[in-house]
mmCIF file of C-alpha atoms in Angstrom:
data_model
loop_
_atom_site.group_PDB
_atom_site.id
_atom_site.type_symbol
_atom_site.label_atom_id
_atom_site.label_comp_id
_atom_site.label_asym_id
_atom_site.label_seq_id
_atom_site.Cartn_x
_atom_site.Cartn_y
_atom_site.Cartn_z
ATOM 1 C CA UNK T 1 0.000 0.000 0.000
ATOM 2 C CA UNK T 2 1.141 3.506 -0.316
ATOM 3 C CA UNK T 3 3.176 5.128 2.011
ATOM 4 C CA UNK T 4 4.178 8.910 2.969
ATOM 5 C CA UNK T 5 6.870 9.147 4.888
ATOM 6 C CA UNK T 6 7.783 11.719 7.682
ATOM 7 C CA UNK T 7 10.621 12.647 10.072
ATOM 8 C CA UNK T 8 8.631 12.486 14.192
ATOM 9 C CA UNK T 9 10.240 15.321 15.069
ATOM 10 C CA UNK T 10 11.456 18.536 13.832
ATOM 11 C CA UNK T 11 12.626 21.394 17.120
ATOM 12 C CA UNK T 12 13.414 25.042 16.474
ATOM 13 C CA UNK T 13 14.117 28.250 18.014
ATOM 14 C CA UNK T 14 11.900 30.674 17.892
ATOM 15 C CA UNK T 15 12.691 33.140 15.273
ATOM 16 C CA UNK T 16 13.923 30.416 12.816
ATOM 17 C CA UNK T 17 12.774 28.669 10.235
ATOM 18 C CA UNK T 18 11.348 24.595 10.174
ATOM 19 C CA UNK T 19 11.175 22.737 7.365
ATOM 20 C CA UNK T 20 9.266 19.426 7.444
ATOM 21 C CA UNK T 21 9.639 16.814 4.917
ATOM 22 C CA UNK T 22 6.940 13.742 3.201
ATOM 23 C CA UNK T 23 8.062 11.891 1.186
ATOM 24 C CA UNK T 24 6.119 9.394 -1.378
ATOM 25 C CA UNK T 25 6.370 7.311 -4.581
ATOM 26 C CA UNK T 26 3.245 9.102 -6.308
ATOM 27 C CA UNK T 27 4.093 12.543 -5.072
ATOM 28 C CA UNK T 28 5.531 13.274 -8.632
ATOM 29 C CA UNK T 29 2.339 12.930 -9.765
ATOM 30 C CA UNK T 30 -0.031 13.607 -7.059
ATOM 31 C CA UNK T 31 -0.829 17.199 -4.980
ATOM 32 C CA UNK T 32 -0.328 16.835 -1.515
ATOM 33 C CA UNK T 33 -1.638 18.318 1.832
ATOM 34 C CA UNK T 34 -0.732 19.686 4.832
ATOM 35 C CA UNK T 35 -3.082 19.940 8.253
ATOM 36 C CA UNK T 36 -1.608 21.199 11.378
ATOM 37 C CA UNK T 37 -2.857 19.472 14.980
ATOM 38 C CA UNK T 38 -2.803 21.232 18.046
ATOM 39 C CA UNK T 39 -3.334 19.132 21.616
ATOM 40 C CA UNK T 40 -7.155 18.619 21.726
ATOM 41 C CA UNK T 41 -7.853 19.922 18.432
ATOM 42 C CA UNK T 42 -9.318 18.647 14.815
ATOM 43 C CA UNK T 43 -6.591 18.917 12.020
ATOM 44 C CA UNK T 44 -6.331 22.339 10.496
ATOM 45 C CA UNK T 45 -5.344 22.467 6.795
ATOM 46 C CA UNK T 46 -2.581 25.140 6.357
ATOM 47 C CA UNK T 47 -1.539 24.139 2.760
ATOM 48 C CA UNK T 48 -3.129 22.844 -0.131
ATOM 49 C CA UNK T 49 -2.236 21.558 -4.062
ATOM 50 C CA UNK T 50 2.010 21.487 -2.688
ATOM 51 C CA UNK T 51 2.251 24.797 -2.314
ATOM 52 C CA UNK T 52 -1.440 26.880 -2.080
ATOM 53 C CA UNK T 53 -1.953 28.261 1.227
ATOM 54 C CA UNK T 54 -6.000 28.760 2.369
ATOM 55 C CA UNK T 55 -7.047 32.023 3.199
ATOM 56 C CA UNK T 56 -6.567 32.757 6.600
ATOM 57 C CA UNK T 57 -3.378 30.613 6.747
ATOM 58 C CA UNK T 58 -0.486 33.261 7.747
ATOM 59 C CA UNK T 59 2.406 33.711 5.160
ATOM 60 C CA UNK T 60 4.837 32.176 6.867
ATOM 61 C CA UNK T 61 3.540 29.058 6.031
ATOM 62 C CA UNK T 62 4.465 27.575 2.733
ATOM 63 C CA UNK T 63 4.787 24.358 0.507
ATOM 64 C CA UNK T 64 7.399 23.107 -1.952
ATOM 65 C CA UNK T 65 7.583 20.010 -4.145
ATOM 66 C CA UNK T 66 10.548 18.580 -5.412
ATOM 67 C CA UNK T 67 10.251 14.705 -6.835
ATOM 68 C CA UNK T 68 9.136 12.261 -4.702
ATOM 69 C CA UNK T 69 9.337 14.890 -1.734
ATOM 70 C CA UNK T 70 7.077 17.799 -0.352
ATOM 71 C CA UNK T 71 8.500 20.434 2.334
ATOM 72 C CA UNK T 72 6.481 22.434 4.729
ATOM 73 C CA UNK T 73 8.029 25.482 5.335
ATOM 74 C CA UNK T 74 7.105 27.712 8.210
ATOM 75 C CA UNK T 75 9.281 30.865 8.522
ATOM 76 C CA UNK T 76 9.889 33.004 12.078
ATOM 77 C CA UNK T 77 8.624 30.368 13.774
ATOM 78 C CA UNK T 78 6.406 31.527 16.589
ATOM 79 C CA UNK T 79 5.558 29.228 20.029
ATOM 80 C CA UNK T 80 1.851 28.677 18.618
ATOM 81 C CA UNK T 81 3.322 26.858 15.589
ATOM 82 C CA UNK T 82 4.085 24.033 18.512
ATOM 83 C CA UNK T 83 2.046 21.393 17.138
ATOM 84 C CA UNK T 84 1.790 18.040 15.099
ATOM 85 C CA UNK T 85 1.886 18.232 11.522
ATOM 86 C CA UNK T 86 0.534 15.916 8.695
ATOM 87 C CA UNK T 87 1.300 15.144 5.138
ATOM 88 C CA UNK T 88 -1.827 14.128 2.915
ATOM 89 C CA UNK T 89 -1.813 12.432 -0.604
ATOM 90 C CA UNK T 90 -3.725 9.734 -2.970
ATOM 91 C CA UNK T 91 -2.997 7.570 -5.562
ATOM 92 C CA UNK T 92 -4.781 4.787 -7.382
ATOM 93 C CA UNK T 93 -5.291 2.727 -4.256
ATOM 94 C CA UNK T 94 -6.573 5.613 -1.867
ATOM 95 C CA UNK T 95 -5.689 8.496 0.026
ATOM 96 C CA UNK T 96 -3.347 8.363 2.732
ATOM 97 C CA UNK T 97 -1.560 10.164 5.909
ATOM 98 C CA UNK T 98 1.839 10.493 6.660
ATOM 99 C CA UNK T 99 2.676 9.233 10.024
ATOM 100 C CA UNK T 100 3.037 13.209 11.823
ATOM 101 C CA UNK T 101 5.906 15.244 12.731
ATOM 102 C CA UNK T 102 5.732 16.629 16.129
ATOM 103 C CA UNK T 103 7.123 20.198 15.538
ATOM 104 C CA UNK T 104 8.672 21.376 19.045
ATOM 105 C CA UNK T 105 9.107 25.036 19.158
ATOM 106 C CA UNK T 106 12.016 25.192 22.036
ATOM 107 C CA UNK B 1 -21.413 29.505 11.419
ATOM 108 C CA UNK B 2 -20.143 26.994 9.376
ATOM 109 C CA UNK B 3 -19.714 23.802 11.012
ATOM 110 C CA UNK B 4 -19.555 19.889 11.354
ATOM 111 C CA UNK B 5 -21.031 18.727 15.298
ATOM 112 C CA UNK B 6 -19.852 15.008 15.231
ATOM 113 C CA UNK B 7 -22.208 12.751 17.846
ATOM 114 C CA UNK B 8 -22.605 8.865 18.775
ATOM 115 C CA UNK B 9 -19.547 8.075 20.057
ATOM 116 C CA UNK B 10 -19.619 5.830 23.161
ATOM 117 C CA UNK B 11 -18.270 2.503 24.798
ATOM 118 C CA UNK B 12 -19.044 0.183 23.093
ATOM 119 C CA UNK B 13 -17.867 -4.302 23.272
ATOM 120 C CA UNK B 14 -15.929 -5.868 20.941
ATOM 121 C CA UNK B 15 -17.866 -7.054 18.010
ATOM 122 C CA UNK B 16 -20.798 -4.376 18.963
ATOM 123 C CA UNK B 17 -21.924 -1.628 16.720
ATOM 124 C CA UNK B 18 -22.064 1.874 16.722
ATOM 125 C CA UNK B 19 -23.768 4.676 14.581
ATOM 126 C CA UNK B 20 -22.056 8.138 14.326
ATOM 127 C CA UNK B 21 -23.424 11.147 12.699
ATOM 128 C CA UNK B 22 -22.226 14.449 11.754
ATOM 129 C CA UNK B 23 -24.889 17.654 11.632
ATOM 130 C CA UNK B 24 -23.488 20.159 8.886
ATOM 131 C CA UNK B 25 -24.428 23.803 9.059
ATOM 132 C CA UNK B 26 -23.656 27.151 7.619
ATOM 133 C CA UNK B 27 -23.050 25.497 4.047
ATOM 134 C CA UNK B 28 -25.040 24.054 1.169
ATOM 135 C CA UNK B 29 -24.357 20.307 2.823
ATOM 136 C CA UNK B 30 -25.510 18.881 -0.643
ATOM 137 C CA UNK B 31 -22.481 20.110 -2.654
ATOM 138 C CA UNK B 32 -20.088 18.577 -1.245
ATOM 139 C CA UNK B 33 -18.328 15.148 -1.107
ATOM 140 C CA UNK B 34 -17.660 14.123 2.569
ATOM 141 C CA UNK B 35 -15.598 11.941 4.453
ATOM 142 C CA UNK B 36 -15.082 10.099 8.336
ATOM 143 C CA UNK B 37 -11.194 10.350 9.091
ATOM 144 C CA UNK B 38 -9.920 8.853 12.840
ATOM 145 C CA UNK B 39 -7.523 8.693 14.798
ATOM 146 C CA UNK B 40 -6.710 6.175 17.870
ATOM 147 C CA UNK B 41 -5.486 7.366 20.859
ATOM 148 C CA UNK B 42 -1.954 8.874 20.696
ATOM 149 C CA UNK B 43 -1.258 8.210 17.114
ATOM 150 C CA UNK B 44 -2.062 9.807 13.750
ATOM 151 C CA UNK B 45 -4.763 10.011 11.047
ATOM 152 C CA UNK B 46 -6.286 7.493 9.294
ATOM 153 C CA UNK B 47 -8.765 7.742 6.389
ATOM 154 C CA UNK B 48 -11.747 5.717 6.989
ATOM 155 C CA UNK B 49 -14.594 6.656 4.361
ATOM 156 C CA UNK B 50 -16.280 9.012 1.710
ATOM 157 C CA UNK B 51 -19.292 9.764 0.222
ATOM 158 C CA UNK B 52 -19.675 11.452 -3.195
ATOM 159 C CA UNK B 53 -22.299 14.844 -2.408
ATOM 160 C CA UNK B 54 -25.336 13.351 -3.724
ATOM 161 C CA UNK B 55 -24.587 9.686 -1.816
ATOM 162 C CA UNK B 56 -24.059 7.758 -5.399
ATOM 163 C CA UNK B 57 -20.766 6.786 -4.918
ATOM 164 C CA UNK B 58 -19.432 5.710 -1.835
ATOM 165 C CA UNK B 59 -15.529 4.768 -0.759
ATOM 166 C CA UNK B 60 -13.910 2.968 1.972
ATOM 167 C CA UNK B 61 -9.861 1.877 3.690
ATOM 168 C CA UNK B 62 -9.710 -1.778 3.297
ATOM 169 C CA UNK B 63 -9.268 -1.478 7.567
ATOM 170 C CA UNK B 64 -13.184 -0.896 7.387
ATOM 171 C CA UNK B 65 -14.564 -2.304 4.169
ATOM 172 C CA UNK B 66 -17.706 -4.680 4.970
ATOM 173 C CA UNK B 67 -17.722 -3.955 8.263
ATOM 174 C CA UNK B 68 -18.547 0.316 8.038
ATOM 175 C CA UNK B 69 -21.597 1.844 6.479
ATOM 176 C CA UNK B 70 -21.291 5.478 5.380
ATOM 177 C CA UNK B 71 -24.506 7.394 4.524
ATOM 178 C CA UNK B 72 -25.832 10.960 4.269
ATOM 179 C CA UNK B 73 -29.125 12.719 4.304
ATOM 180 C CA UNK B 74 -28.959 15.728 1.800
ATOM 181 C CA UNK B 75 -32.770 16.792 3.682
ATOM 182 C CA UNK B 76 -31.318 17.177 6.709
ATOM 183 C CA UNK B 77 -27.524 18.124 6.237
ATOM 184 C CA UNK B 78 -26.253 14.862 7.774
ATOM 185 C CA UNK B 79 -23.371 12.428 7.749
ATOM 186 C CA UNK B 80 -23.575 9.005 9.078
ATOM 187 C CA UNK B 81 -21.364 6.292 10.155
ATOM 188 C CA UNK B 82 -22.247 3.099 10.637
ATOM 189 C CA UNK B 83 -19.958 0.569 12.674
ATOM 190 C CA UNK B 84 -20.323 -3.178 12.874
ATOM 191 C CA UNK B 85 -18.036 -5.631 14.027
ATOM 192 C CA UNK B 86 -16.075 -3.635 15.945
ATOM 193 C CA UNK B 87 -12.458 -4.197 17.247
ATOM 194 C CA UNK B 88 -10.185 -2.751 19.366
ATOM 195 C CA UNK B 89 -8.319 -1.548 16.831
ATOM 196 C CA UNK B 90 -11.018 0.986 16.160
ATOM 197 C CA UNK B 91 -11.167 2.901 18.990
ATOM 198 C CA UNK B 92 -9.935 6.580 17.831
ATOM 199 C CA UNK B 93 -11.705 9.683 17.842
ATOM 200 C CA UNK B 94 -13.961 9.332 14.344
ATOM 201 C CA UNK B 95 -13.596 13.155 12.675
ATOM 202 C CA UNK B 96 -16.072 14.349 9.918
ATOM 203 C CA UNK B 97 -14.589 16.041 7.533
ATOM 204 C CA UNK B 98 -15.473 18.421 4.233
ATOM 205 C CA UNK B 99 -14.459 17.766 1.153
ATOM 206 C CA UNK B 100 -12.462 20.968 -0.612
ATOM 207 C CA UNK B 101 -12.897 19.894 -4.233
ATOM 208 C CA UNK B 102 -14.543 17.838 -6.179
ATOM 209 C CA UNK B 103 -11.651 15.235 -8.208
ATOM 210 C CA UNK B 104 -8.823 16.265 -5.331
ATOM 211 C CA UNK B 105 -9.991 15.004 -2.065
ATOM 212 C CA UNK B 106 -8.728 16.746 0.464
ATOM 213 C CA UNK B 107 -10.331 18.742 3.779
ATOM 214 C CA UNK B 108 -11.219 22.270 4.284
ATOM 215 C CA UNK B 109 -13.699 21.380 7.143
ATOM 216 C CA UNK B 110 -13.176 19.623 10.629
ATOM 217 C CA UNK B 111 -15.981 18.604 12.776
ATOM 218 C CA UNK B 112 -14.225 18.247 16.765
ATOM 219 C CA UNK B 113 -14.404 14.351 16.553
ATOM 220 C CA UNK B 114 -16.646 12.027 18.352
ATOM 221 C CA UNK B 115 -14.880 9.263 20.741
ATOM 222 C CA UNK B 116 -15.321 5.655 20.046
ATOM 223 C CA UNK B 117 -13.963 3.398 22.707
ATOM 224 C CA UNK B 118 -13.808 -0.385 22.002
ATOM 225 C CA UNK B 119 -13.719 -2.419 25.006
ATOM 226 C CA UNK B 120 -15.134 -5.342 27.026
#
């Protein structure tokens, strides 16, 4: 089945920038998704199509695509970014999660 | 306000069932695909099932298929969930979620998730 593959954790100063990776066989040729998940919260999507960010969503937050990877970007990280992040994506046999990355803002 | 209010969640025994719904308002309910999305205690996401907007066309995670019903009622701007066989292996909070568009499924929309708890 197909898989999307995350780092668990990603820690960063305030101030500086995280970068959080998913990576996927059909990622070439499908958009993916990112949701952010705070303690006690539903999932929030914070970037859409690789690199679209919904309204509402603040600029530092951005999506790349390169290959068989996607990178979520978030620039001057600030203490509320603390939370867990996921990658979406489909291909032929279904849509699918990446396993989270638990972004630690120290 | 627009808004997905999950409901039904409870304790329920191994090989029991359970029916969830999820009340939509604030939005034309019968435009959009939608979809149940859970996740068990401590871990992440999984994608459990959709249903195309006007209920013609229904998909479900081999984790589920045969065993999980999904349903809507365009009339009364509902979502439904129906659980059979249940194991412990689904016990997670059970999320509603909007579709954003129609050919690219992916979620705009989070109800706050109902808890199903599987045990004897």
């Amino acid at each position: 089945s197909y898989e999307l593959t995350q780092p668990p954790s990603v820690s960063v100063s305030p101030g500086q920038t995280a970068r959080i990776t998913c990576s996927g066989d059909a990622l070439p040729k499908q958009y993916a998704y990112w949701y952010q998940q705070k303690p006690g919260q539903a999932p929030v999507l914070v970037i859409y199509k690789d690199s679209e960010r919904p309204s509402g969503i603040p600029e530092r937050f951005s999506g790349s695509s390169s290959g068989t990877t996607v990178t979520l970007t978030i620039s001057g990280v600030q203490a509320e970014d603390e939370a867990d992040y996921y990658c979406q994506s489909a291909d032929s046999s279904g849509l699918v999660f990446g396993g989270g990355t638990k972004l630690t803002v120290l | 306000e627009v808004q997905l209010v999950e409901s039904g969640g409870g304790l329920v025994q191994p090989g029991g069932s359970l029916r969830l719904s999820c009340a939509a308002s604030g939005f034309t309910f019968s435009s959009y695909a939608m979809h149940w999305v859970r996740q068990a205690p401590g871990k992440g996401l999984e994608y459990v099932s959709a249903i195309s907007s006007n209920g013609g066309s229904t998909y479900y995670a081999n984790s589920v298929k045969g065993r999980f019903t999904i349903s809507r009622d365009n009339s009364k701007n509902t979502l439904d969930l129906q659980m059979g066989s249940l194991r412990a292996e689904d016990m997670a909070v059970y999320y509603c979620a909007r579709d954003a568009e129609a050919a690219n499924w992916y979620f705009d929309l989070w109800g706050r998730g109902t808890l199903v708890t599987v045990s004897s």
